[in-house]
XYZ file of C-alpha atoms in Angstrom:
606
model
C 48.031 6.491 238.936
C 50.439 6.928 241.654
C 53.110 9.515 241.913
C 55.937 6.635 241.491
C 54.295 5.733 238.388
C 53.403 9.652 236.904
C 57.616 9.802 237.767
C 59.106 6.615 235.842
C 56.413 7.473 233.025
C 57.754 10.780 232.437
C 61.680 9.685 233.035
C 60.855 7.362 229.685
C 59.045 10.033 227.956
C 61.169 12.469 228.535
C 64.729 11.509 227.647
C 64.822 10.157 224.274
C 67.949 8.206 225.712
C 66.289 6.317 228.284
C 63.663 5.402 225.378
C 66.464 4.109 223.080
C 67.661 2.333 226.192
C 64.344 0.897 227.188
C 63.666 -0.398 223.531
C 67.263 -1.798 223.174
C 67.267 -4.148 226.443
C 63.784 -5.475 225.021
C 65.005 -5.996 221.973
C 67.665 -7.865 223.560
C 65.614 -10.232 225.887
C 62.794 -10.894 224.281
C 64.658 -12.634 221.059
C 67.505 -14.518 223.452
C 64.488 -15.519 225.671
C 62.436 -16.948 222.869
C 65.251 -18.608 221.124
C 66.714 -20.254 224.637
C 63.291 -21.594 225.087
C 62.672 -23.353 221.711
C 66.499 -24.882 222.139
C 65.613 -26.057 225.405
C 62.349 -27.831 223.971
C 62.894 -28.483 220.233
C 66.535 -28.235 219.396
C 68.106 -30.244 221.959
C 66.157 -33.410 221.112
C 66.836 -32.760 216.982
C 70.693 -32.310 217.603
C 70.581 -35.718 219.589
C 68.401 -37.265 216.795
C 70.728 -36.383 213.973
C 74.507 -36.940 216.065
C 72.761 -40.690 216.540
C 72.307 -40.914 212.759
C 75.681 -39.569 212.153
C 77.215 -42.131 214.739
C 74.941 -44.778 212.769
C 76.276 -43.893 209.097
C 79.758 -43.476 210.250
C 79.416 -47.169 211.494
C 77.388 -48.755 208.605
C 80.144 -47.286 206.196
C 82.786 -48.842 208.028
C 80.799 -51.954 207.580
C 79.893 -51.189 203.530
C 84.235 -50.859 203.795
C 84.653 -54.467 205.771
C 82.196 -55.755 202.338
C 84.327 -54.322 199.841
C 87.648 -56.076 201.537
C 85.514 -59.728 202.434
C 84.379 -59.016 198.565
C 87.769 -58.694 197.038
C 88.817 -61.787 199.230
C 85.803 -63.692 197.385
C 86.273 -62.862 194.004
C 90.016 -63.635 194.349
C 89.028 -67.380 195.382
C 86.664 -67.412 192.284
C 89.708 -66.191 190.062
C 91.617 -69.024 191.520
C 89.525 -71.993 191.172
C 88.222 -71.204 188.103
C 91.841 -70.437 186.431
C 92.411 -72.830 183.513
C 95.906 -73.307 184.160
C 95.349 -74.035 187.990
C 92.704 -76.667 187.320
C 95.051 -78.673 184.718
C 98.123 -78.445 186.726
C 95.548 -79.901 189.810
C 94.887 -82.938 187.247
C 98.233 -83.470 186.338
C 100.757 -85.655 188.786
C 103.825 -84.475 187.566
C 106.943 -82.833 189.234
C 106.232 -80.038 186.577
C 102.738 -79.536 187.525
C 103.410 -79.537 191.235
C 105.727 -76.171 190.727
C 103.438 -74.975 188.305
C 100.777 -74.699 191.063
C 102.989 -73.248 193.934
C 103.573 -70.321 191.113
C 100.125 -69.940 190.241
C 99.145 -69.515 194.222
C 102.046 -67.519 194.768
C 100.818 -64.773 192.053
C 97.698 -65.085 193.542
C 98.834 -64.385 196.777
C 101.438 -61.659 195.626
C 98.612 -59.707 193.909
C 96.304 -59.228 196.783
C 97.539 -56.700 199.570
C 94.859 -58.089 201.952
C 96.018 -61.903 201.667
C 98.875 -63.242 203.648
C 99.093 -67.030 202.675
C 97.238 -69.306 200.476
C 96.750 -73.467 201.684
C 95.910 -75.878 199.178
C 94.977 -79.461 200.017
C 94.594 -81.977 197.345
C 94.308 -86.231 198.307
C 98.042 -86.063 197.373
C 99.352 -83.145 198.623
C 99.722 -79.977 200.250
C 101.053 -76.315 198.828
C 101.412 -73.151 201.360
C 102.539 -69.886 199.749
C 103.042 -66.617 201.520
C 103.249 -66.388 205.537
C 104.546 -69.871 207.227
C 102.788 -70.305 210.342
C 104.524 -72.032 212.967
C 101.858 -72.618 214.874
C 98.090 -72.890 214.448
C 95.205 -72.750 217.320
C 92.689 -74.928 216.762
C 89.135 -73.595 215.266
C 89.037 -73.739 212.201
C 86.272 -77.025 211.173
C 86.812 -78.600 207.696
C 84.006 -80.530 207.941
C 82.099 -76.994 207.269
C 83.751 -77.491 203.830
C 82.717 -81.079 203.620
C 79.157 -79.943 203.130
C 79.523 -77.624 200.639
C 79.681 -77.963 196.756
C 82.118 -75.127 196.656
C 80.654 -72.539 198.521
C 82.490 -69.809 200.078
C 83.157 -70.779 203.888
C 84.326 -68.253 206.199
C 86.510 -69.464 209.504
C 86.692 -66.913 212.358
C 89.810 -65.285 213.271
C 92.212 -67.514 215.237
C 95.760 -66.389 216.945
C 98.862 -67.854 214.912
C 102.950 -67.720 214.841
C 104.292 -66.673 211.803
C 107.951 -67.268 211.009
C 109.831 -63.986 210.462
C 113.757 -64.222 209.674
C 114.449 -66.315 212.282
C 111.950 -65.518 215.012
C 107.820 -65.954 214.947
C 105.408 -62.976 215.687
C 101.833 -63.755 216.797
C 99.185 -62.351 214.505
C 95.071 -62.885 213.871
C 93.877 -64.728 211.070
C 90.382 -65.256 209.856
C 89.841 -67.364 206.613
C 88.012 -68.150 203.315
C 87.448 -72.127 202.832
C 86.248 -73.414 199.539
C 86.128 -76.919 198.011
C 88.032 -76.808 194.227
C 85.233 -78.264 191.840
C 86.021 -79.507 188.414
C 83.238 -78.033 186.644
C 83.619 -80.384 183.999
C 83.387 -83.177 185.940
C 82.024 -82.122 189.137
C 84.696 -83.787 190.780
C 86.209 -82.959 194.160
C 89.997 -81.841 193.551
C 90.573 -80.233 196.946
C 90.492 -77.644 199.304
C 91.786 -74.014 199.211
C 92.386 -71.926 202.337
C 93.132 -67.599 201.825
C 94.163 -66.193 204.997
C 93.703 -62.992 206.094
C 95.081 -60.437 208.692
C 92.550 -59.533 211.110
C 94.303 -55.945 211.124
C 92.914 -55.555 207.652
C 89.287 -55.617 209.110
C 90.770 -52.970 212.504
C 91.981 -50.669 209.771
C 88.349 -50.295 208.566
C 86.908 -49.041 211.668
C 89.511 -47.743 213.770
C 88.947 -44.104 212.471
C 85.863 -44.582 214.323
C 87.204 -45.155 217.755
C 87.032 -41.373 218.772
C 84.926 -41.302 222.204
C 86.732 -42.207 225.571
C 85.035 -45.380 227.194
C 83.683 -46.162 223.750
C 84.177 -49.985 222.277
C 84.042 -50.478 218.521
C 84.524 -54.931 217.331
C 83.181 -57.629 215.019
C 81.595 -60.394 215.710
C 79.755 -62.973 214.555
C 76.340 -64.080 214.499
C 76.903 -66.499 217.644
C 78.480 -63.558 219.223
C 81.897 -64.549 218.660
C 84.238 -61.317 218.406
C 86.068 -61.865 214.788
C 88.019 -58.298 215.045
C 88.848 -56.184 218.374
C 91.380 -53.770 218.777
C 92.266 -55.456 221.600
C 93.869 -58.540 220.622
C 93.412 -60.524 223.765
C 89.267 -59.938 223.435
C 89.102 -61.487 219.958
C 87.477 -65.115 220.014
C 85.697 -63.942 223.133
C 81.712 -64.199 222.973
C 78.944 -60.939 223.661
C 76.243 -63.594 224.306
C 76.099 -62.009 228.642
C 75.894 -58.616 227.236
C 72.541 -56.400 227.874
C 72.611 -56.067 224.142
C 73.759 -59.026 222.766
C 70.231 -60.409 222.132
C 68.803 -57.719 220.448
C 71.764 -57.144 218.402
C 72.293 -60.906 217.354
C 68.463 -61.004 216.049
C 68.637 -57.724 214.564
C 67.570 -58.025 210.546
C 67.595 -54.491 209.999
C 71.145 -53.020 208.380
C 71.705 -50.797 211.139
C 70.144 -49.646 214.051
C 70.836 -48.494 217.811
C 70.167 -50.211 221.156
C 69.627 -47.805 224.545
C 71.014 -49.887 227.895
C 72.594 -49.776 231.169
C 75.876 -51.140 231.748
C 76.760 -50.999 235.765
C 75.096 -47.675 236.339
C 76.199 -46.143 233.254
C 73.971 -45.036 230.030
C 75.248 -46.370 227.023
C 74.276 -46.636 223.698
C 74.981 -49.403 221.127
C 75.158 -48.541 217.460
C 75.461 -51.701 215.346
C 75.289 -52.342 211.457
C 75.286 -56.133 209.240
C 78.064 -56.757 207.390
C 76.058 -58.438 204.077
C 78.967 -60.414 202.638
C 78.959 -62.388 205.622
C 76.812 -63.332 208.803
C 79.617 -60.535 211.353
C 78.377 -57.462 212.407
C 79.976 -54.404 213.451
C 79.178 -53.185 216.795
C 79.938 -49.948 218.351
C 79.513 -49.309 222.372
C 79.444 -45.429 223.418
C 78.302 -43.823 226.331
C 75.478 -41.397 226.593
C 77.502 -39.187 228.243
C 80.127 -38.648 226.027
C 77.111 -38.750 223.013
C 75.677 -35.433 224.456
C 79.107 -34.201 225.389
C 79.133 -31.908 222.798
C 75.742 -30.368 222.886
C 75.666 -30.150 226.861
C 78.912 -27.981 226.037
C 76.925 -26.170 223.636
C 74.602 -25.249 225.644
C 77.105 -24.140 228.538
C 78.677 -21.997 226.152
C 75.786 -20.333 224.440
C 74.364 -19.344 228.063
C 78.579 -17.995 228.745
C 78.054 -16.012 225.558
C 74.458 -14.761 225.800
C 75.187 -13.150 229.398
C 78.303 -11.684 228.277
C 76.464 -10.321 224.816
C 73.570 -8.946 227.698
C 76.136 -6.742 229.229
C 78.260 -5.817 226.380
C 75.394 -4.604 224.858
C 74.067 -2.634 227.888
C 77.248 -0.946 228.238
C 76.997 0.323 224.736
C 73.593 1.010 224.142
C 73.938 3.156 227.339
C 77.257 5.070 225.806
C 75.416 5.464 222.498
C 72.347 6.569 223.680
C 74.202 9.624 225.355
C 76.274 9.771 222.578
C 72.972 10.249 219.902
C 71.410 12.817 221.283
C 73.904 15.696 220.739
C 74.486 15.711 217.525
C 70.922 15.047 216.235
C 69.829 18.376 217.850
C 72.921 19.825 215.729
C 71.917 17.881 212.772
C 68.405 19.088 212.784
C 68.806 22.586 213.113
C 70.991 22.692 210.252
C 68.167 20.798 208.545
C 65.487 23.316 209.235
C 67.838 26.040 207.862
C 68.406 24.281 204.824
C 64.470 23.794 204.508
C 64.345 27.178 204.906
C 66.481 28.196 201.588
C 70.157 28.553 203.354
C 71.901 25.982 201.219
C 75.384 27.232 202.136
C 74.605 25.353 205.585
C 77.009 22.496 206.375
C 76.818 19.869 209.346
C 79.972 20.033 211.273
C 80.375 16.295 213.222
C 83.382 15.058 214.003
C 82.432 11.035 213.566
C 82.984 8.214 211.930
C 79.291 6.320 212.575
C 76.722 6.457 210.747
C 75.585 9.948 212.473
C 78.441 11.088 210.880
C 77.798 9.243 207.995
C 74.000 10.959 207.349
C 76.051 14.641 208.069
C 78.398 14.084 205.316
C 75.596 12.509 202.936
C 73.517 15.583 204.395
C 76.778 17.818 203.370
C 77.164 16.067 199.899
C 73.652 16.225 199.104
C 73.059 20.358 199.949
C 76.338 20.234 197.637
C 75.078 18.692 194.963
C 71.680 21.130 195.185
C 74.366 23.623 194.684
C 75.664 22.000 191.710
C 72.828 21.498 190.354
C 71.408 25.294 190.669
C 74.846 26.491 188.874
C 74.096 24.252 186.335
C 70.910 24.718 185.392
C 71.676 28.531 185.649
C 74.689 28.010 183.677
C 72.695 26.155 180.665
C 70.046 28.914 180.902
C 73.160 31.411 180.579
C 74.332 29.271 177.688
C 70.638 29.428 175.854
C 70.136 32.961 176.118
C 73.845 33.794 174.363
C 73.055 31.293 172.017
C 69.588 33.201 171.272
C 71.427 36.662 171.340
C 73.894 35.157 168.740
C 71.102 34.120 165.960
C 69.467 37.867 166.931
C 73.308 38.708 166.030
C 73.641 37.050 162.694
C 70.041 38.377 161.489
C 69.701 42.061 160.199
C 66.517 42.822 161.576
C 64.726 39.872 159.838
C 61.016 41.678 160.106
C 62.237 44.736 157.768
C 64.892 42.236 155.481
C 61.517 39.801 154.959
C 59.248 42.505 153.829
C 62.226 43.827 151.783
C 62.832 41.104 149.897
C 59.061 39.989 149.215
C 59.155 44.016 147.684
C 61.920 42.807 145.572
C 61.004 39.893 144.800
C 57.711 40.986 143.107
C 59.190 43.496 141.236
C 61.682 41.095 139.978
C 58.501 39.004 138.886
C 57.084 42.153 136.782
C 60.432 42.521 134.850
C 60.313 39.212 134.043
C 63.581 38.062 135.697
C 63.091 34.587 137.099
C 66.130 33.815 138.566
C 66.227 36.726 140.913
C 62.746 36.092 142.042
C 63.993 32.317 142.748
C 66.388 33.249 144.614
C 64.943 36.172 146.705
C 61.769 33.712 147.419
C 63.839 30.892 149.041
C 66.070 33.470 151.397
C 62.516 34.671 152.283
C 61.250 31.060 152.830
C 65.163 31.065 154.952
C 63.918 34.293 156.990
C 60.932 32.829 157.776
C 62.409 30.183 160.248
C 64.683 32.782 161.518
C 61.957 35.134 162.313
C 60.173 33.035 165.580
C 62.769 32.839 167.885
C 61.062 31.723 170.606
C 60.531 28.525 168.462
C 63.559 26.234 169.060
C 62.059 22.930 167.809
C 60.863 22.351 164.634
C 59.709 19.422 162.372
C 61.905 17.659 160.234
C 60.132 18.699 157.319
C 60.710 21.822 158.112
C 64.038 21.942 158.508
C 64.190 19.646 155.300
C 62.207 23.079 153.413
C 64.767 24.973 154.761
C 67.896 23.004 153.098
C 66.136 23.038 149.970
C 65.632 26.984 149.626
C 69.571 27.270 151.154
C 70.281 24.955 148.655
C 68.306 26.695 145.730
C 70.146 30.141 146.515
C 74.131 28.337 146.389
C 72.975 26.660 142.986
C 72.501 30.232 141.811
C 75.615 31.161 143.372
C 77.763 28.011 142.289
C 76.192 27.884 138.819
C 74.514 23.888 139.495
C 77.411 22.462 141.280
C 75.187 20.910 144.052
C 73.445 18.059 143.400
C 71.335 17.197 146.965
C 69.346 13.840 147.223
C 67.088 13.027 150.494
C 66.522 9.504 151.503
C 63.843 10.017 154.406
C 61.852 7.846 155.880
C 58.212 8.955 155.827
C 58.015 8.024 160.023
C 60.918 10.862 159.989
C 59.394 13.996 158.812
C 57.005 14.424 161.916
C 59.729 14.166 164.500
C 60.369 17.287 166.547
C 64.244 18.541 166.402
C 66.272 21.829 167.070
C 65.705 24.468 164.936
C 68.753 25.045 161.718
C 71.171 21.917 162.621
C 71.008 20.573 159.155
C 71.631 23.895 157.077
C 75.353 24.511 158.767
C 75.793 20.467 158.358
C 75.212 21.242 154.051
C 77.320 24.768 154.396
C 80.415 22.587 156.123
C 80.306 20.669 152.937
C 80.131 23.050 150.570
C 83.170 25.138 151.859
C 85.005 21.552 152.148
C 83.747 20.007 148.688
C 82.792 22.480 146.125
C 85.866 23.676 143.983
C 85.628 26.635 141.917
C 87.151 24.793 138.896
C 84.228 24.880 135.791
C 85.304 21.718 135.067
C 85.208 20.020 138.484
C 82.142 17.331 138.903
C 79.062 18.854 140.696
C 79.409 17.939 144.418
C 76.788 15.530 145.374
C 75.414 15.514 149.151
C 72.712 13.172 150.379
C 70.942 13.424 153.316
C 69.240 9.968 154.811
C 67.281 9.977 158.150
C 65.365 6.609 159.409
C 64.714 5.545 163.221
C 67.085 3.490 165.497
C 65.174 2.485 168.596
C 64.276 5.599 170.247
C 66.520 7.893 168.420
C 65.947 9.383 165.215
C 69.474 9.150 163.128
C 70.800 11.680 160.326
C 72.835 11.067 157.604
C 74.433 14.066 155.651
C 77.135 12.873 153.090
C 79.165 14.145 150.215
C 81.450 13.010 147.701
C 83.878 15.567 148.368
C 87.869 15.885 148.848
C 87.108 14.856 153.044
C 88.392 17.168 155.289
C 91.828 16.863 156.533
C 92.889 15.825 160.459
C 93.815 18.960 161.492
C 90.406 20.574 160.467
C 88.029 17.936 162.035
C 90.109 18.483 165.390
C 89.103 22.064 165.069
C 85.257 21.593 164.145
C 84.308 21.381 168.023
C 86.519 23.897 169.288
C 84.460 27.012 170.980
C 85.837 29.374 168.668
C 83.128 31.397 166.878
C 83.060 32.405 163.359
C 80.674 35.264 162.887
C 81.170 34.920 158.808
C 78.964 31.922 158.715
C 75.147 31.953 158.151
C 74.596 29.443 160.859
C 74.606 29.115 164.920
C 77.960 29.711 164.818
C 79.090 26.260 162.585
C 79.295 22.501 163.633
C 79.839 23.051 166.929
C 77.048 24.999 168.114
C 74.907 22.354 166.393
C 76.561 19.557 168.382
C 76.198 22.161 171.913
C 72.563 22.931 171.211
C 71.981 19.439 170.597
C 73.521 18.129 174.023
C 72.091 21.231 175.678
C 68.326 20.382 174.495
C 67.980 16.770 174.289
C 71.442 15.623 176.722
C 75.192 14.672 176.761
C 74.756 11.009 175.350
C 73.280 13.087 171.493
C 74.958 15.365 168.697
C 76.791 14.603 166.106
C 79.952 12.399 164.653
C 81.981 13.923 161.670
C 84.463 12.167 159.697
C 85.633 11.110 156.181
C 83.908 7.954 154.188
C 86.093 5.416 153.348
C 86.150 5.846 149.665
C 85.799 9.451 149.206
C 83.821 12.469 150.710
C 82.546 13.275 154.406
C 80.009 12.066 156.205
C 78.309 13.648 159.202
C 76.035 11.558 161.529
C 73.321 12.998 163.645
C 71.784 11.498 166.807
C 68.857 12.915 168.691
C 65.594 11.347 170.469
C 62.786 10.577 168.153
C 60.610 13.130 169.827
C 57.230 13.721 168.174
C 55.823 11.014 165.163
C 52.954 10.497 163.187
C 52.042 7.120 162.502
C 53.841 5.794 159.113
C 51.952 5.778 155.905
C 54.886 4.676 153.558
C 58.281 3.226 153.046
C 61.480 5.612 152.236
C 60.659 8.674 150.282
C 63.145 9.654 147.900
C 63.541 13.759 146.999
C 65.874 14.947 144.345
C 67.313 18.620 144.889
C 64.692 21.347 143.051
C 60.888 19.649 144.136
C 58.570 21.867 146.186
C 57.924 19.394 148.878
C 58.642 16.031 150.329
């Protein structure tokens, strides 16, 4: 390799710059290169295909337009001869009958924007309503009615005077002839004549006329022109035209004819008009056809060199502008892989360099957050731990106390004290493992029931518990005591000392929801009043209660070990009592073996 070579290779190596800048200006020419090419050989010719099909539709519509008009012209001569009252007056010789027909024509012609006059010729008479022409060319052939049996006959557009006030304008007519048959007796009762403005038919096609040097008419199938804008043209015949042959024989609906008029590229774009033998013609050149994409293409090269430099200019000021502050940016990064997540990137820019140091800023941030947090909640756990370790009296020595106790209660015979000292011993027993902070349902079911046993003794029978739990239920996994401080908040709330007061009943229901297993505690006590439920969740503690410190350190353990959207709802049923509403994950199940199991207050197990 030569020495020129070694040098450029190592400028591009080198300088990450002159890479980005290398790889930009490729990524510039290549793509415009490519793209200019396939216009050049593909595009061009399909943007000339579909402008001609455009020019063709916008032509044949103005020709579906003149049908609609030539039409409306027809069915208003089959309206007329076919009208009983015109046919009868016809018959009739009378005075009466004469002005009964110069009224009927003269609704006709009244009703119909695009007629100007009506002309009725019977072997007695003649009627004209609308226009009065003053003067008439001659072209128009009534001998092409002679041969008819009441077909429709069109007559080409000839120049006529029409009396206005009291001057005459000159306008273009064309014409519908038609012999008046009686169809009762076949008879020939005249001819009718409906004449027409020719500026009717301009009006159809006139939107078209767009293009300089461009030609838009009507003519006829002889050639004849029936509608021009220019006035003096009409009458005038195509027949010496390049095109005219092709066109005339043309059975297709529409279509487009390539020629040379005097040096000059044209193109004619004709359509049939199907009412009638006319056809609408439109002459354009090709130079003015491919105006617009000879333009295009000016333009596009205009705004592909100036997109070149533009982009030059900045790829070279961004190239020198990227460097920098990525060597910043990644020695802050290293720190923060190496543990310092007090680092922040300091980049004064609104890009998206500054954009990845703020998202680098937010995210070291939210590390931070999330290390507080997490050591917060661990901070959280262990008080809550020291705070059961607070509310038990050494549970080890009070355990082995009370089973002492209770067996000597046993040997004197006294039943109720061995009751109750067995179920706070079966109570101890969950308190003892503290390192155990989920249990079973079931469990903490057994527990209720020997909390329960030892308040009967102390409320003489007042509580009356009922459990309503699903079989599926019992295996779940749940924190450890939430349901014995749910019981204890309605005992202080619902049992009343009164000997004659009604036991308090609480029932406790538990089924699954989806993924969430759902507990229902409810009593039928007084409720608790407004001003106490606000105060359930407060953070207050209450060291005289057996529990975690009440209903809410339930509702925090819950949120702390299974997440904010679960704990519990409290409020008062709608009859009477309270109801309490638990809501944790399902956790742990066995696979069910039953439907509901129902438990009344006093049985061993569930």
């Amino acid at each position: 390799m030569k020495s020129g070579d070694k040098m450029r290779t190592s400028w591009i190596r080198k300088s990450f710059r002159n890479k980005l800048l290398v790889i930009f200006i490729l990524l510039i020419f290549i793509p415009i290169g490519f793209i200019y090419i396939i216009y050049n050989n593909v595009m061009k010719s399909i943007i000339t295909t579909k402008y001609s099909e455009s020019a063709k539709q916008s032509v044949y519509e103005a020709g579906s337009n003149i049908d609609f008009i030539i039409d409306s012209i027809a069915d208003l001569s089959d309206m007329v001869v076919t009208n009983r009252d015109f046919i009868e007056s016809l018959k009739s010789s009378s005075t009466e009958s004469h002005e009964e027909l110069n009224n009927i024509l003269r609704n006709f012609c009244t009703t119909n924007e695009e007629v100007e006059s009506i002309y009725l010729t019977t072997k007695h008479n003649i009627y004209n309503v609308g226009a009065s022409k003053t003067y008439v060319k001659q072209g128009i052939d009534i001998n092409d009615i002679d041969k008819t049996h009441g077909e429709l006959v069109w007559f080409d557009t000839i120049p006529v005077k029409v009396k206005i006030l009291s001057g005459e304008i000159p306008k273009n007519y064309f014409s519908l002839g038609r012999k008046i048959i009686d169809l009762n007796s076949l008879k020939d009762m005249g001819t009718i004549f409906i004449d027409v403005d020719e500026t009717i038919l301009e009006d159809s096609y006139k939107s078209l006329i767009t293009e300089e040097n461009s030609e838009l008419f009507i003519c006829n199938e002889k050639g004849q022109i029936i509608s021009h804008p220019n006035k003096e043209i009409i009458g005038k015949n195509i027949e010496e035209k390049n095109y005219a042959k092709e066109v005339l024989s043309a059975k297709i609906d529409m279509g487009s004819i390539e020629f040379t008029d005097d040096n000059v590229e044209k193109v004619c774009i004709y359509s049939n008009i199907t009412s009638t033998d006319w056809k609408i013609v439109k002459i354009v050149t090709k130079e003015y056809l491919y105006k617009e994409i000879t333009n295009m293409q000016r333009y596009m090269l205009i705004g592909v060199i100036i997109y070149i430099v533009i982009t030059i200019i900045i790829c070279l000021f961004f190239s020198s502008q990227i460097s920098k502050p990525m060597v910043s940016m990644r020695n802050m990064m290293k720190k923060a892989e190496d543990g310092d997540l007090h680092v922040r990137i300091n980049i004064d820019r609104i890009d998206e360099l500054g954009e990845l140091g703020n998202s680098f800023n937010n995210m070291i941030g939210k590390m931070n957050e999330v290390v507080d947090k997490l050591v917060e909640e661990e901070r959280i756990k262990k008080e809550l731990e020291l705070e059961t370790l607070h509310a038990q009296i050494n549970p080890h020595f009070l355990y082995n106390t009370l089973n002492t106790i209770k067996w000597m209660a046993k040997i004197q015979g006294d039943k109720s004290v061995s009751n109750a000292v067995t179920s706070l011993i079966k109570l101890l027993r969950v308190s003892i493992n503290l390192g155990k902070e989920m249990i079973t349902l079931e469990d903490e079911v057994d527990y209720v029931k020997n909390y329960i046993k030892i308040q009967n003794l102390r409320f003489n029978e007042k509580v009356n518990i009922i459990y309503n739990i699903h079989e599926d239920c019992l295996n779940c996994s749940i924190p450890k005591l939430i349901l014995q401080p749910i019981v204890e908040n309605s005992l202080i709330y619902g049992i009343r000392e009164d000997e004659e007061e009604e036991p308090l009943e609480i029932s406790i229901k538990a089924c699954i929801e989806g993924e969430n297993l759902i507990i229902l505690v409810e009593d039928n006590g007084p409720g608790i009043s407004e001003e106490d439920l606000e105060k359930i969740f407060t953070k207050e503690k209450d060291v005289n209660k057996f529990s975690k410190v009440g209903l809410n350190n339930v509702n925090e353990r819950i949120k702390l070990y299974c997440g904010e959207e679960y704990g519990i709802k409290i409020g008062n049923r709608s009859e009477i009592g309270t109801y309490v509403k638990v809501t944790i994950p399902r956790g742990i199940m066995r696979k069910p073996t039953g439907d509901f199991l129902v438990d009344k207050e006093g049985d061993e197990s569930l």
